[in-house]
Short mmCIF file of C-alpha atoms and ligand atoms in Angstrom, two decimals:
data_model
loop_
_atom_site.label_atom_id
_atom_site.label_comp_id
_atom_site.label_asym_id
_atom_site.label_seq_id
_atom_site.Cartn_x
_atom_site.Cartn_y
_atom_site.Cartn_z
CA VAL I 30 -29.79 -48.74 4.91
CA ARG I 31 -26.20 -47.97 5.88
CA VAL I 32 -24.38 -45.18 4.06
CA ARG I 33 -21.68 -46.50 1.69
CA GLU I 34 -20.45 -43.67 -0.47
CA VAL I 35 -17.21 -42.28 -1.87
CA LEU I 36 -16.53 -38.65 -2.79
CA PHE I 37 -13.93 -38.33 -5.55
CA PHE I 38 -12.09 -35.05 -5.93
CA PRO I 39 -11.23 -32.57 -7.45
CA SER I 40 -14.52 -30.88 -6.69
CA ARG I 41 -16.10 -28.33 -8.97
CA VAL I 42 -15.87 -24.90 -7.37
CA THR I 43 -19.37 -24.08 -6.17
CA CYS I 44 -20.82 -21.64 -3.65
CA VAL I 45 -21.39 -23.22 -0.23
CA GLU I 46 -22.52 -20.01 1.52
CA GLY I 47 -26.16 -21.11 1.46
CA LEU I 48 -25.28 -24.37 3.18
CA LEU I 49 -23.27 -22.60 5.88
CA ALA I 50 -25.90 -19.86 6.32
CA ALA I 51 -28.65 -22.45 6.76
CA ALA I 52 -26.53 -24.23 9.38
CA ARG I 53 -25.93 -20.93 11.18
CA GLU I 54 -29.68 -20.24 11.33
CA ASP I 55 -30.42 -23.75 12.56
CA GLY I 56 -32.26 -22.32 15.58
CA GLY I 57 -34.50 -19.93 13.62
CA LYS I 58 -36.70 -22.61 12.09
CA GLY I 59 -38.49 -21.75 8.88
CA LEU I 60 -36.47 -18.55 8.51
CA ARG I 61 -36.29 -17.71 4.79
CA LEU I 62 -32.76 -16.91 3.67
CA ALA I 63 -32.13 -14.39 0.89
CA PRO I 64 -30.53 -16.14 -2.12
CA CYS I 65 -26.79 -15.67 -2.53
CA LEU I 66 -25.88 -13.29 -5.36
CA CYS I 67 -22.28 -14.38 -5.93
CA SER I 68 -21.10 -15.51 -9.37
CA LEU I 69 -20.25 -19.13 -8.46
CA PRO I 70 -22.62 -21.96 -9.42
CA HIS I 71 -25.13 -22.70 -6.64
CA GLU I 72 -25.17 -26.46 -7.08
CA GLU I 73 -24.08 -29.62 -5.34
CA SER I 74 -20.40 -30.54 -5.48
CA GLU I 75 -18.05 -32.93 -3.73
CA LEU I 76 -17.17 -30.14 -1.29
CA SER I 77 -20.83 -29.34 -0.56
CA ARG I 78 -21.51 -33.03 0.05
CA LEU I 79 -18.56 -33.28 2.43
CA LEU I 80 -19.74 -30.12 4.23
CA ALA I 81 -23.31 -31.41 4.50
CA ARG I 82 -22.06 -34.63 6.14
CA LEU I 83 -20.02 -32.66 8.65
CA LEU I 84 -22.89 -30.30 9.42
CA SER I 85 -25.06 -33.31 10.24
CA ALA I 86 -23.13 -33.75 13.53
CA ARG I 87 -25.32 -33.33 16.62
CA ARG I 88 -23.21 -34.64 19.51
CA SER I 89 -19.52 -35.21 18.70
CA LEU I 90 -16.83 -34.78 16.09
CA GLU I 91 -13.38 -36.33 16.25
CA LEU I 92 -11.15 -34.91 13.53
CA CYS I 93 -7.69 -36.25 12.77
CA ILE I 94 -6.16 -34.24 9.94
CA PHE I 95 -2.64 -33.67 8.65
CA ALA I 96 -3.24 -30.38 6.78
CA PHE I 97 -6.19 -28.02 7.37
CA SER I 98 -6.39 -24.71 5.51
CA CYS I 99 -9.83 -24.76 3.82
CA PRO I 100 -11.85 -21.79 5.20
CA GLN I 101 -15.28 -23.31 4.44
CA LEU I 102 -14.49 -26.52 6.32
CA SER I 103 -13.11 -24.45 9.19
CA CYS I 104 -16.32 -22.41 9.21
CA ALA I 105 -18.34 -25.64 9.48
CA ILE I 106 -16.29 -26.82 12.46
CA LEU I 107 -16.80 -23.48 14.24
CA LEU I 108 -20.56 -23.76 13.64
CA LEU I 109 -20.61 -27.26 15.15
CA GLN I 110 -18.74 -26.04 18.21
CA ARG I 111 -21.22 -23.15 18.65
CA ARG I 112 -24.10 -25.61 18.32
CA GLY I 113 -22.74 -27.53 21.30
CA VAL I 114 -21.17 -30.45 19.44
CA ARG I 115 -18.11 -31.77 21.32
CA VAL I 116 -15.27 -31.19 18.84
CA ARG I 117 -11.76 -32.62 19.31
CA VAL I 118 -8.98 -32.15 16.75
CA VAL I 119 -5.69 -34.01 16.32
CA THR I 120 -3.22 -32.59 13.81
CA ASP I 121 0.40 -32.48 12.70
CA ALA I 122 2.72 -30.00 14.40
CA ASP I 123 4.65 -29.19 11.21
CA TYR I 124 1.65 -28.35 9.04
CA MET I 125 0.04 -26.37 11.87
CA ALA I 126 2.83 -23.81 11.53
CA VAL I 127 2.20 -23.32 7.80
CA LYS I 128 0.64 -20.06 6.60
CA GLY I 129 -3.08 -20.47 6.00
CA SER I 130 -3.54 -23.24 8.55
CA GLN I 131 -6.94 -22.99 10.23
CA ILE I 132 -5.81 -24.66 13.45
CA GLY I 133 -5.04 -21.37 15.24
CA ILE I 134 -8.55 -20.10 14.43
CA LEU I 135 -10.14 -23.26 15.84
CA ARG I 136 -8.08 -22.96 19.03
CA LYS I 137 -9.01 -19.30 19.51
CA ALA I 138 -12.65 -20.38 19.34
CA GLY I 139 -12.03 -22.73 22.27
CA ILE I 140 -11.83 -25.99 20.33
CA GLN I 141 -9.53 -28.62 21.87
CA VAL I 142 -6.58 -29.35 19.58
CA ARG I 143 -3.67 -31.72 20.15
CA HIS I 144 -0.70 -32.31 17.88
CA ASP I 145 2.08 -34.85 17.48
CA GLN I 146 5.40 -34.44 19.24
CA GLU I 147 7.35 -36.92 17.18
CA SER I 148 9.56 -36.90 14.09
CA GLY I 149 7.12 -38.76 11.83
CA TYR I 150 4.03 -37.10 10.44
CA MET I 151 0.53 -37.40 11.88
CA HIS I 152 -0.69 -38.18 8.36
CA HIS I 153 -4.26 -39.44 8.95
CA LYS I 154 -7.17 -37.69 7.30
CA PHE I 155 -10.34 -38.88 9.00
CA ALA I 156 -13.36 -37.59 10.90
CA ILE I 157 -15.92 -39.42 13.03
CA ILE I 158 -19.40 -37.93 13.33
CA ASP I 159 -21.57 -38.76 16.36
CA LYS I 160 -19.54 -41.95 16.88
CA ARG I 161 -21.52 -43.36 13.97
CA LEU I 162 -20.21 -42.12 10.63
CA LEU I 163 -16.60 -42.30 9.44
CA LEU I 164 -15.14 -40.03 6.75
CA THR I 165 -11.67 -41.15 5.68
CA GLY I 166 -9.38 -41.15 2.69
CA SER I 167 -6.52 -39.35 0.97
CA LEU I 168 -7.91 -35.79 1.18
CA ASN I 169 -6.24 -33.15 3.27
CA TRP I 170 -8.58 -30.28 4.07
CA THR I 171 -6.88 -27.73 1.84
CA THR I 172 -8.35 -25.70 -1.02
CA GLN I 173 -5.52 -26.94 -3.28
CA ALA I 174 -6.42 -30.58 -2.67
CA ILE I 175 -10.19 -30.01 -2.92
CA GLN I 176 -10.04 -28.06 -6.18
CA HIS I 177 -7.03 -29.57 -7.97
CA ASN I 178 -6.01 -33.03 -6.73
CA ARG I 179 -7.30 -36.52 -7.45
CA GLU I 180 -8.50 -37.59 -4.00
CA ASN I 181 -11.03 -39.80 -2.26
CA VAL I 182 -13.13 -39.57 0.88
CA MET I 183 -15.01 -42.71 1.89
CA ILE I 184 -18.19 -42.28 3.89
CA VAL I 185 -18.63 -45.36 6.03
CA GLU I 186 -21.50 -46.19 8.38
CA ASP I 187 -20.17 -49.41 9.84
CA ALA I 188 -19.77 -49.96 13.57
CA LYS I 189 -16.59 -52.03 13.23
CA TYR I 190 -14.63 -49.50 11.15
CA VAL I 191 -15.94 -46.62 13.31
CA LYS I 192 -14.76 -48.42 16.45
CA LEU I 193 -11.27 -49.09 15.03
CA PHE I 194 -10.78 -45.46 13.99
CA LEU I 195 -12.19 -44.17 17.29
CA GLU I 196 -9.69 -46.33 19.16
CA GLU I 197 -6.88 -44.89 17.02
CA PHE I 198 -8.18 -41.37 17.76
CA GLU I 199 -8.18 -42.04 21.52
CA ARG I 200 -4.64 -43.48 21.31
CA LEU I 201 -3.41 -40.32 19.59
CA TRP I 202 -5.39 -38.09 21.97
CA GLU I 203 -3.57 -39.68 24.92
CA ASP I 204 -0.16 -39.89 23.21
CA TYR I 205 -0.37 -36.19 22.34
CA ASN I 206 -1.56 -35.05 25.77
CA PRO I 207 0.74 -32.12 26.52
CA VAL I 208 0.69 -32.62 30.32
CA VAL B 14 -17.32 -63.52 6.37
CA ARG B 15 -16.16 -60.38 4.58
CA VAL B 16 -12.81 -58.88 5.55
CA ARG B 17 -13.15 -55.63 7.53
CA GLU B 18 -9.78 -54.66 8.92
CA VAL B 19 -7.61 -51.59 9.40
CA LEU B 20 -3.81 -51.51 9.55
CA PHE B 21 -2.52 -48.62 11.65
CA PHE B 22 1.04 -47.44 11.12
CA PRO B 23 3.89 -46.85 12.00
CA SER B 24 4.80 -50.50 11.65
CA ARG B 25 7.44 -52.17 13.75
CA VAL B 26 10.47 -52.90 11.60
CA THR B 27 10.43 -56.64 10.99
CA CYS B 28 12.05 -58.92 8.45
CA VAL B 29 9.75 -59.72 5.51
CA GLU B 30 12.29 -61.74 3.51
CA GLY B 31 10.64 -65.03 4.48
CA LEU B 32 7.30 -63.80 3.18
CA LEU B 33 8.82 -62.67 -0.12
CA ALA B 34 10.92 -65.84 -0.47
CA ALA B 35 7.87 -68.05 0.08
CA ALA B 36 5.98 -66.07 -2.59
CA ARG B 37 8.94 -66.44 -4.99
CA GLU B 38 8.93 -70.23 -4.50
CA ASP B 39 5.18 -70.40 -4.99
CA GLY B 40 5.58 -72.94 -7.80
CA GLY B 41 7.87 -75.28 -5.82
CA LYS B 42 5.20 -76.58 -3.45
CA GLY B 43 6.36 -77.94 -0.15
CA LEU B 44 9.88 -76.60 -0.71
CA ARG B 45 11.48 -76.02 2.68
CA LEU B 46 13.12 -72.59 2.94
CA ALA B 47 16.21 -72.04 5.08
CA PRO B 48 15.42 -69.67 7.97
CA CYS B 49 16.57 -66.07 7.55
CA LEU B 50 19.59 -65.20 9.71
CA CYS B 51 19.26 -61.41 9.73
CA SER B 52 19.07 -59.49 12.99
CA LEU B 53 15.53 -58.09 12.57
CA PRO B 54 12.60 -59.65 14.43
CA HIS B 55 10.89 -62.38 12.37
CA GLU B 56 7.34 -61.59 13.42
CA GLU B 57 4.13 -60.20 12.03
CA SER B 58 3.90 -56.44 11.59
CA GLU B 59 1.63 -53.97 9.82
CA LEU B 60 3.99 -54.08 6.84
CA SER B 61 4.00 -57.89 6.72
CA ARG B 62 0.19 -57.92 6.88
CA LEU B 63 0.00 -55.41 4.02
CA LEU B 64 2.48 -57.49 2.00
CA ALA B 65 0.57 -60.71 2.66
CA ARG B 66 -2.64 -59.12 1.37
CA LEU B 67 -0.89 -57.96 -1.81
CA LEU B 68 0.74 -61.33 -2.36
CA SER B 69 -2.70 -62.96 -2.23
CA ALA B 70 -3.44 -61.53 -5.72
CA ARG B 71 -4.02 -64.23 -8.34
CA ARG B 72 -5.50 -62.40 -11.32
CA SER B 73 -5.26 -58.60 -11.19
CA LEU B 74 -3.87 -55.67 -9.27
CA GLU B 75 -4.82 -52.05 -9.85
CA LEU B 76 -2.53 -49.73 -7.90
CA CYS B 77 -3.09 -45.99 -7.62
CA ILE B 78 -0.33 -44.46 -5.53
CA PHE B 79 1.06 -40.97 -5.07
CA ALA B 80 4.51 -41.92 -3.70
CA PHE B 81 6.17 -45.33 -4.06
CA SER B 82 9.71 -45.89 -2.77
CA CYS B 83 9.43 -48.92 -0.44
CA PRO B 84 11.67 -51.70 -1.86
CA GLN B 85 9.78 -54.58 -0.19
CA LEU B 86 6.43 -53.48 -1.64
CA SER B 87 8.10 -53.03 -5.03
CA CYS B 88 9.51 -56.55 -4.76
CA ALA B 89 6.01 -57.89 -4.08
CA ILE B 90 4.62 -56.15 -7.19
CA LEU B 91 7.41 -57.61 -9.34
CA LEU B 92 6.61 -61.08 -7.97
CA LEU B 93 2.93 -60.67 -8.85
CA GLN B 94 3.83 -59.61 -12.39
CA ARG B 95 6.09 -62.65 -12.80
CA ARG B 96 3.31 -64.90 -11.48
CA GLY B 97 1.10 -63.68 -14.33
CA VAL B 98 -1.10 -61.28 -12.36
CA ARG B 99 -2.24 -58.36 -14.55
CA VAL B 100 -0.69 -55.34 -12.82
CA ARG B 101 -1.57 -51.74 -13.73
CA VAL B 102 -0.14 -48.73 -11.90
CA VAL B 103 -1.30 -45.09 -11.83
CA THR B 104 0.98 -42.60 -10.13
CA ASP B 105 1.92 -38.94 -9.78
CA ALA B 106 4.37 -37.47 -12.30
CA ASP B 107 6.11 -35.24 -9.73
CA TYR B 108 6.84 -37.95 -7.17
CA MET B 109 7.93 -40.38 -9.92
CA ALA B 110 10.94 -38.14 -10.54
CA VAL B 111 12.05 -38.25 -6.89
CA LYS B 112 15.18 -40.22 -5.98
CA GLY B 113 14.26 -43.64 -4.59
CA SER B 114 11.01 -43.92 -6.51
CA GLN B 115 10.34 -47.53 -7.50
CA ILE B 116 8.28 -46.62 -10.57
CA GLY B 117 11.22 -46.86 -12.99
CA ILE B 118 12.01 -50.37 -11.73
CA LEU B 119 8.42 -51.49 -12.25
CA ARG B 120 8.43 -50.07 -15.78
CA LYS B 121 11.69 -51.79 -16.65
CA ALA B 122 10.08 -55.08 -15.60
CA GLY B 123 7.34 -54.47 -18.16
CA ILE B 124 4.61 -53.31 -15.80
CA GLN B 125 2.16 -50.82 -17.31
CA VAL B 126 2.40 -47.45 -15.56
CA ARG B 127 0.50 -44.24 -16.33
CA HIS B 128 0.88 -40.88 -14.61
CA ASP B 129 -1.03 -37.63 -14.34
CA GLN B 130 -0.42 -34.79 -16.79
CA GLU B 131 -2.08 -32.04 -14.78
CA SER B 132 -1.09 -29.41 -12.24
CA GLY B 133 -2.84 -31.03 -9.24
CA TYR B 134 -1.48 -34.14 -7.56
CA MET B 135 -2.64 -37.69 -8.22
CA HIS B 136 -2.91 -38.11 -4.46
CA HIS B 137 -4.84 -41.42 -4.12
CA LYS B 138 -3.30 -44.34 -2.22
CA PHE B 139 -5.33 -47.41 -3.03
CA ALA B 140 -4.98 -50.89 -4.48
CA ILE B 141 -7.60 -53.34 -5.74
CA ILE B 142 -6.81 -57.06 -5.57
CA ASP B 143 -8.57 -59.48 -7.94
CA LYS B 144 -11.42 -56.95 -8.33
CA ARG B 145 -12.53 -58.10 -4.89
CA LEU B 146 -10.46 -56.55 -2.12
CA LEU B 147 -9.79 -52.83 -1.66
CA LEU B 148 -6.81 -51.45 0.28
CA THR B 149 -7.10 -47.69 0.81
CA GLY B 150 -6.10 -44.98 3.25
CA SER B 151 -3.55 -42.31 4.04
CA LEU B 152 -0.39 -44.39 3.54
CA ASN B 153 2.03 -43.66 0.74
CA TRP B 154 4.25 -46.63 -0.04
CA THR B 155 7.43 -45.14 1.37
CA THR B 156 9.70 -46.51 4.10
CA GLN B 157 9.44 -43.16 5.93
CA ALA B 158 5.65 -43.40 6.10
CA ILE B 159 5.61 -47.10 7.00
CA GLN B 160 8.17 -46.82 9.80
CA HIS B 161 7.57 -43.32 11.17
CA ASN B 162 4.16 -41.83 10.35
CA ARG B 163 0.73 -42.27 11.87
CA GLU B 164 -1.19 -43.76 8.95
CA ASN B 165 -4.09 -46.04 8.13
CA VAL B 166 -4.86 -48.64 5.47
CA MET B 167 -8.41 -49.98 5.40
CA ILE B 168 -8.93 -53.47 4.02
CA VAL B 169 -12.40 -53.63 2.55
CA GLU B 170 -14.14 -56.60 0.98
CA ASP B 171 -17.33 -54.92 -0.17
CA ALA B 172 -18.52 -55.03 -3.77
CA LYS B 173 -19.93 -51.50 -3.72
CA TYR B 174 -16.74 -49.78 -2.52
CA VAL B 175 -14.61 -51.96 -4.82
CA LYS B 176 -16.78 -50.97 -7.79
CA LEU B 177 -16.55 -47.24 -6.99
CA PHE B 178 -12.75 -47.34 -6.69
CA LEU B 179 -12.39 -49.49 -9.82
CA GLU B 180 -14.43 -46.94 -11.76
CA GLU B 181 -12.14 -44.18 -10.48
CA PHE B 182 -9.11 -46.26 -11.52
CA GLU B 183 -10.50 -46.75 -15.04
CA ARG B 184 -11.25 -42.99 -15.30
CA LEU B 185 -7.64 -42.16 -14.40
CA TRP B 186 -6.31 -44.92 -16.66
CA GLU B 187 -8.12 -43.32 -19.62
CA ASP B 188 -7.41 -39.70 -18.61
CA TYR B 189 -3.70 -40.51 -18.35
CA ASN B 190 -3.49 -42.45 -21.62
CA PRO B 191 -0.41 -40.95 -23.30
CA VAL B 192 -1.68 -41.53 -26.86
ZN1 LIG X 19 -23.08 -17.79 -3.73
ZN1 LIG X 20 15.41 -61.90 8.36
#
């Protein structure tokens, strides 16, 4: 059955360290992780469900995001890159310069990032996982939006929509080629 | 066949007066309209396709939009209201106060509008037509976004997604009830 799901934000604030730690230890099968002792609830939330979808990537991630400052989502992207997933990021030049943006951190880790060079905003907020699953909606990847705003992220497993968004990604990737 | 389509912006700037005039004359079947003499191209564009979808509403429109300043889209909503379509609008209190917002105009025409009363933004950008067709994406309904930004609007005719977004609309409609 194809995934048809929508995450509605704001998300409760929950601990996602266990999720990230498990993804980090992906190689060490069966390794038992010590439980996290922090004071946040250790339950599912919209953020943990979004993270779990992202961490399911095995081959490729195309990310097209206007604003990116959420440290946990950044951590997930770095994990994917280390796991050998081909990660490409398109973002907006103006937001990139904002304090708290994670884009510099992704670049330092060797992730390919391209940004717009035009007056309008690169305002998309979508990700494509393994050329198979599309995450798209109103949500920028900021802690403010995740914890406080009314937002949506659709999760779409439909070849036609995936193809249309992939084509848009490739158009932007070429348009924003710095050479 | 179910509609599965994505509009990618920016849109070329085209004249949509013919589209709006034809919708205005909806009652006067077969009435021949004089061609528009303005200097803009009289062709299809992303904006005209978005307008045509909206103008297809016959019974109901739920609109949940962060920023709304585009006069042509506002004109379409007023036409729907006059045609007897039940229009309900949810929006963000902060953007409502911005110069150029169309929300005051909709209210003056008798359209029901509710807004958030919380610190986070009501950041959704979706519309549901006749409880059957969902339009959702990154696009705010502003001329800036339509003409200059990289944006997407998915057009989704899928009962499950429509149901999920309608439920979110009804949640907001109740949460933002002023009484
Ligand atoms: Zn914890
Ligand atoms: Zn014209």
